Tab-separated table of C-alpha atoms in Angstrom:
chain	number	residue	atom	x	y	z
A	19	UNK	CA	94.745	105.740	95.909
A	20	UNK	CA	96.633	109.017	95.915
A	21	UNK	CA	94.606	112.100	94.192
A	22	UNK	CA	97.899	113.945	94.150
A	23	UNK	CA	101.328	114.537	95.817
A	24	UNK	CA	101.550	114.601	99.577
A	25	UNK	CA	102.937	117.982	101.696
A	26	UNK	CA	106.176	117.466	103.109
A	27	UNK	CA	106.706	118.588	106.058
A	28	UNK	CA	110.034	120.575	106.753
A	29	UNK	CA	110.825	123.794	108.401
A	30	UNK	CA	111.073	126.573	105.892
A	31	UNK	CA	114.531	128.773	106.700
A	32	UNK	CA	112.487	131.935	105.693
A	33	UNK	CA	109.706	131.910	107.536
A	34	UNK	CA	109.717	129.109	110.294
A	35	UNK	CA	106.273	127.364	108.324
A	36	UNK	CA	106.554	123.743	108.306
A	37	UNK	CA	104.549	123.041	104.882
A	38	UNK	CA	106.307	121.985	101.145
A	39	UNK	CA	104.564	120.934	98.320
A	40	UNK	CA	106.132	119.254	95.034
A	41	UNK	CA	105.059	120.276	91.671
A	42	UNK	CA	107.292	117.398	90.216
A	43	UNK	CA	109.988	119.935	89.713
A	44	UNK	CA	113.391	118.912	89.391
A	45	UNK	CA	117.333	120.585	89.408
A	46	UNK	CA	119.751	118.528	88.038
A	47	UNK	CA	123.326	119.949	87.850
A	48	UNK	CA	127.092	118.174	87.003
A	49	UNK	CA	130.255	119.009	86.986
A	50	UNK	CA	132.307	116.972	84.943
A	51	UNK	CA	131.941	113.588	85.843
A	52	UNK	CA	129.415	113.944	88.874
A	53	UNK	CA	125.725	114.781	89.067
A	54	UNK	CA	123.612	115.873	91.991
A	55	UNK	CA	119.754	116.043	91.631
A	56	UNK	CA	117.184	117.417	94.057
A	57	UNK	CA	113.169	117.550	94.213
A	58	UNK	CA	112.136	121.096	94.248
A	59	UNK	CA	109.428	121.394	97.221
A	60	UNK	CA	107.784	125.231	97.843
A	61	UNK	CA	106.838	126.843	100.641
A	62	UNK	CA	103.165	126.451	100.723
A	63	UNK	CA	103.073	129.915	103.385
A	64	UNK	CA	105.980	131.863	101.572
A	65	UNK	CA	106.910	130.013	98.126
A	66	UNK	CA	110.245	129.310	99.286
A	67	UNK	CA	112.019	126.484	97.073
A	68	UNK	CA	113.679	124.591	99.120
A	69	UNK	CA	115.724	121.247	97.277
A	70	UNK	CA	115.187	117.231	98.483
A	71	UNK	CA	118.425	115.876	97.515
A	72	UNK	CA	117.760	112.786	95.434
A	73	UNK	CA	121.366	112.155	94.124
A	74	UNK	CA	124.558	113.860	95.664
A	75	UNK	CA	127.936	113.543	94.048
A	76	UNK	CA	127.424	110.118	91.772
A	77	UNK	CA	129.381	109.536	89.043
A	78	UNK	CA	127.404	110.243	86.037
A	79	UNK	CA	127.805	106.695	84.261
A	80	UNK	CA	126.282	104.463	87.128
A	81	UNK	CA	122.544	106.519	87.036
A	82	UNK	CA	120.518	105.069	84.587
A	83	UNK	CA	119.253	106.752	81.560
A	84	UNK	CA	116.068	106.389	82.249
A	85	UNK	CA	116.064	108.173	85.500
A	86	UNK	CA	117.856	111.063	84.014
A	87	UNK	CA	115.232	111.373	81.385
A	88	UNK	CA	113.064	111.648	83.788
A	89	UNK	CA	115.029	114.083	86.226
A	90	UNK	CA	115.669	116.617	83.307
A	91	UNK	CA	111.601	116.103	81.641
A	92	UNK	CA	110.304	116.875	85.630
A	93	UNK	CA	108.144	113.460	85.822
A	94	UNK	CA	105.868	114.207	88.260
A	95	UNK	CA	105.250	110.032	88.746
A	96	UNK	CA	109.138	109.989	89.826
A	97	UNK	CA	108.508	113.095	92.323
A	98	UNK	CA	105.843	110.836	93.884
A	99	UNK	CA	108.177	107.426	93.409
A	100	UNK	CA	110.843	109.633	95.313
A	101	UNK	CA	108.453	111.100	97.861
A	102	UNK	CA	107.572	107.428	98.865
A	103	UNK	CA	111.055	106.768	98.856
A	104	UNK	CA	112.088	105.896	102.711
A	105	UNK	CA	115.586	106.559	101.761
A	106	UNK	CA	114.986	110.085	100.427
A	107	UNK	CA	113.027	111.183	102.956
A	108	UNK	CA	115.475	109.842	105.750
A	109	UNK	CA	118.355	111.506	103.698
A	110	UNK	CA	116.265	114.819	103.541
A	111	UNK	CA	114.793	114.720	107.486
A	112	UNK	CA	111.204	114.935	105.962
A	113	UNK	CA	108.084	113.567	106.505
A	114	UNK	CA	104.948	113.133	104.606
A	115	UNK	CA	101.543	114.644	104.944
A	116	UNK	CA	99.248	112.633	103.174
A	117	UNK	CA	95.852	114.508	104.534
A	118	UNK	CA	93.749	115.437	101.599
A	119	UNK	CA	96.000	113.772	98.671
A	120	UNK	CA	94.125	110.275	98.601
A	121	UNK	CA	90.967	109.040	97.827
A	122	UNK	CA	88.898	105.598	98.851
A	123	UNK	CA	87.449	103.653	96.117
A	124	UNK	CA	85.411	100.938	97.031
A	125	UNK	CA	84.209	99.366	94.386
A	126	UNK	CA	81.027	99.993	94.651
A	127	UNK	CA	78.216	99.314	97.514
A	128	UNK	CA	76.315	95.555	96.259
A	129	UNK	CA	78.861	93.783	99.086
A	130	UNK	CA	77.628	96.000	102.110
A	131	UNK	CA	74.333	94.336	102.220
A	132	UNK	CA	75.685	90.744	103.710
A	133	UNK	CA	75.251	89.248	106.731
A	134	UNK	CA	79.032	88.855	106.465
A	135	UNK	CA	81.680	90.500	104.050
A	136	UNK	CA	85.150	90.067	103.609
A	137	UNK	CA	86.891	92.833	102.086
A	138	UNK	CA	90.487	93.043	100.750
A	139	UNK	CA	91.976	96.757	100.907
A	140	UNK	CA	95.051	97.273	98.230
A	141	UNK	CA	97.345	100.522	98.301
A	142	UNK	CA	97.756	101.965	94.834
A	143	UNK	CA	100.507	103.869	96.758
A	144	UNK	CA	101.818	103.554	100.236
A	145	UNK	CA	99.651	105.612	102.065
A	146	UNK	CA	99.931	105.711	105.708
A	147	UNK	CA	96.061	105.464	106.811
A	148	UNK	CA	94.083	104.425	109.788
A	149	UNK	CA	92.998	100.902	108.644
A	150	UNK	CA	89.677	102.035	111.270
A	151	UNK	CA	89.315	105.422	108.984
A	152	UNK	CA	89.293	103.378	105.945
A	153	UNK	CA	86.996	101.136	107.233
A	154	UNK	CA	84.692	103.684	108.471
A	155	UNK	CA	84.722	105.182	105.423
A	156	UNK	CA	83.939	102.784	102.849
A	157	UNK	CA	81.458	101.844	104.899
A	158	UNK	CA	79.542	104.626	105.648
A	159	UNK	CA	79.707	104.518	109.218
A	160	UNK	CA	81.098	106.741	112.180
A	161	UNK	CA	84.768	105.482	113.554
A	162	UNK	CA	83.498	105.359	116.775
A	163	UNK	CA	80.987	102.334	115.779
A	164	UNK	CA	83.682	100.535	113.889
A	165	UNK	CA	85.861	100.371	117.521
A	166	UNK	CA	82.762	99.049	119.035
A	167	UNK	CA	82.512	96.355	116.251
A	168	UNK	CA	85.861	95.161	116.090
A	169	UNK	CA	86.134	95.238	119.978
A	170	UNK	CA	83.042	93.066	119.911
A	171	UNK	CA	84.333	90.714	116.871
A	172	UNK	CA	81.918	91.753	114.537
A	173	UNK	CA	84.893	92.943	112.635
A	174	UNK	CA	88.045	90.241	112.504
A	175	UNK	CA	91.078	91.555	110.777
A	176	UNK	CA	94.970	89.823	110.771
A	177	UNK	CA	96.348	93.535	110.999
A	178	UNK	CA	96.038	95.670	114.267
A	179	UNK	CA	93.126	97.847	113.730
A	180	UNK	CA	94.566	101.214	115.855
A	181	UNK	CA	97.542	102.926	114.332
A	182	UNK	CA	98.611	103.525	110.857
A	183	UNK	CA	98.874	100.822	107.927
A	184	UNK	CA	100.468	101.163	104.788
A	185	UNK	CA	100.138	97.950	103.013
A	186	UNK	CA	97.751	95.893	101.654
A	187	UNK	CA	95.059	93.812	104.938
A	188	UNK	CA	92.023	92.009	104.640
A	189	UNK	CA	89.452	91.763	107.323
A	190	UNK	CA	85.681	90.403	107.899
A	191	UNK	CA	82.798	92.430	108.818
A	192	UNK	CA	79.996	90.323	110.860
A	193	UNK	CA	76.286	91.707	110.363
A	194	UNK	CA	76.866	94.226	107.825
A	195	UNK	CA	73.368	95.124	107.918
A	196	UNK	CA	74.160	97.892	109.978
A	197	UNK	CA	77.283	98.784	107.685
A	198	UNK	CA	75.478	101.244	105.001
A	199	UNK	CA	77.624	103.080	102.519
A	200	UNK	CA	76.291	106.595	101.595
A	201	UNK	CA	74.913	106.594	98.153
């Protein structure tokens, strides 16, 4: 689950850093029938503000209330809905840093004592993670040794292990004796 908003990574046009952060700012501005609203991101080297367009030239009657409410209180919940957003960030050429902004809660440690567990990993957000980090992580054990166990079939998942996941995957860990969580 996220802990709090990602960086977003964009070149800054003062000082060539690559870093933004969002502090759920927004600018919202019309002229008579149209509105335009951005995301205010800073420069996390310079403080910069640099804008994420999130509405460009719409006619004021087809955004719904709601939203604007939330545009003109600065919702931080809709600067992370936006952030998410695939469409915003292809409009605005961004990416996402997500290192350090989310957290893994397992639940507990009672299920890493089986012979064999089968664990169901939900995305409060959609965080692009290593499913192997996660796994290595909740349970206590180096990444290195869950490769070994999932190219030995101790550990059976639907989803491809290597690369980056951002959606809900289940898999089965085989002799999770030697899968001990940390505290």
């Amino acid at each position: 689950m996220p802990t709090c908003l990602p960086h977003v990574l964009r070149r800054c046009h003062t000082c060539a850093a690559e870093r933004f952060r969002a502090n759920g700012k927004f600018r919202v501005n019309a002229n008579h029938k149209l509105i335009d609203a951005w995301l205010l991101v800073l420069c996390t080297t310079c403080g910069e503000t640099a804008k994420l367009t999130v509405l460009e030239r719409m006619n004021v009657r087809s955004v719904r209330p709601e939203l604007l409410d939330r545009l003109h209180a600065n919702d931080p919940a809709l600067a992370a809905e936006l952030l998410q957003d695939p469409v915003v960030r292809r409009r605005n050429r961004v990416a996402l840093d997500w290192a350090g902004a989310w957290r893994l809660d397992t639940g507990g440690s009672d299920h890493l004592d089986r012979e064999v567990t089968d664990v169901s990993v939900r995305f409060a957000a959609r965080i692009p993670v290593r499913p192997v980090r996660l796994i290595a992580e909740g349970c206590g054990l180096p990444r290195a040794e869950v490769e070994r166990l999932a190219s030995e079939g101790s550990l059976v998942s639907a989803v491809r292990l290597s690369g980056k996941l951002s959606s809900d995957f289940t898999f089965t860990l085989k002799r999770s004796r030697s899968c001990r969580h940390p505290g």
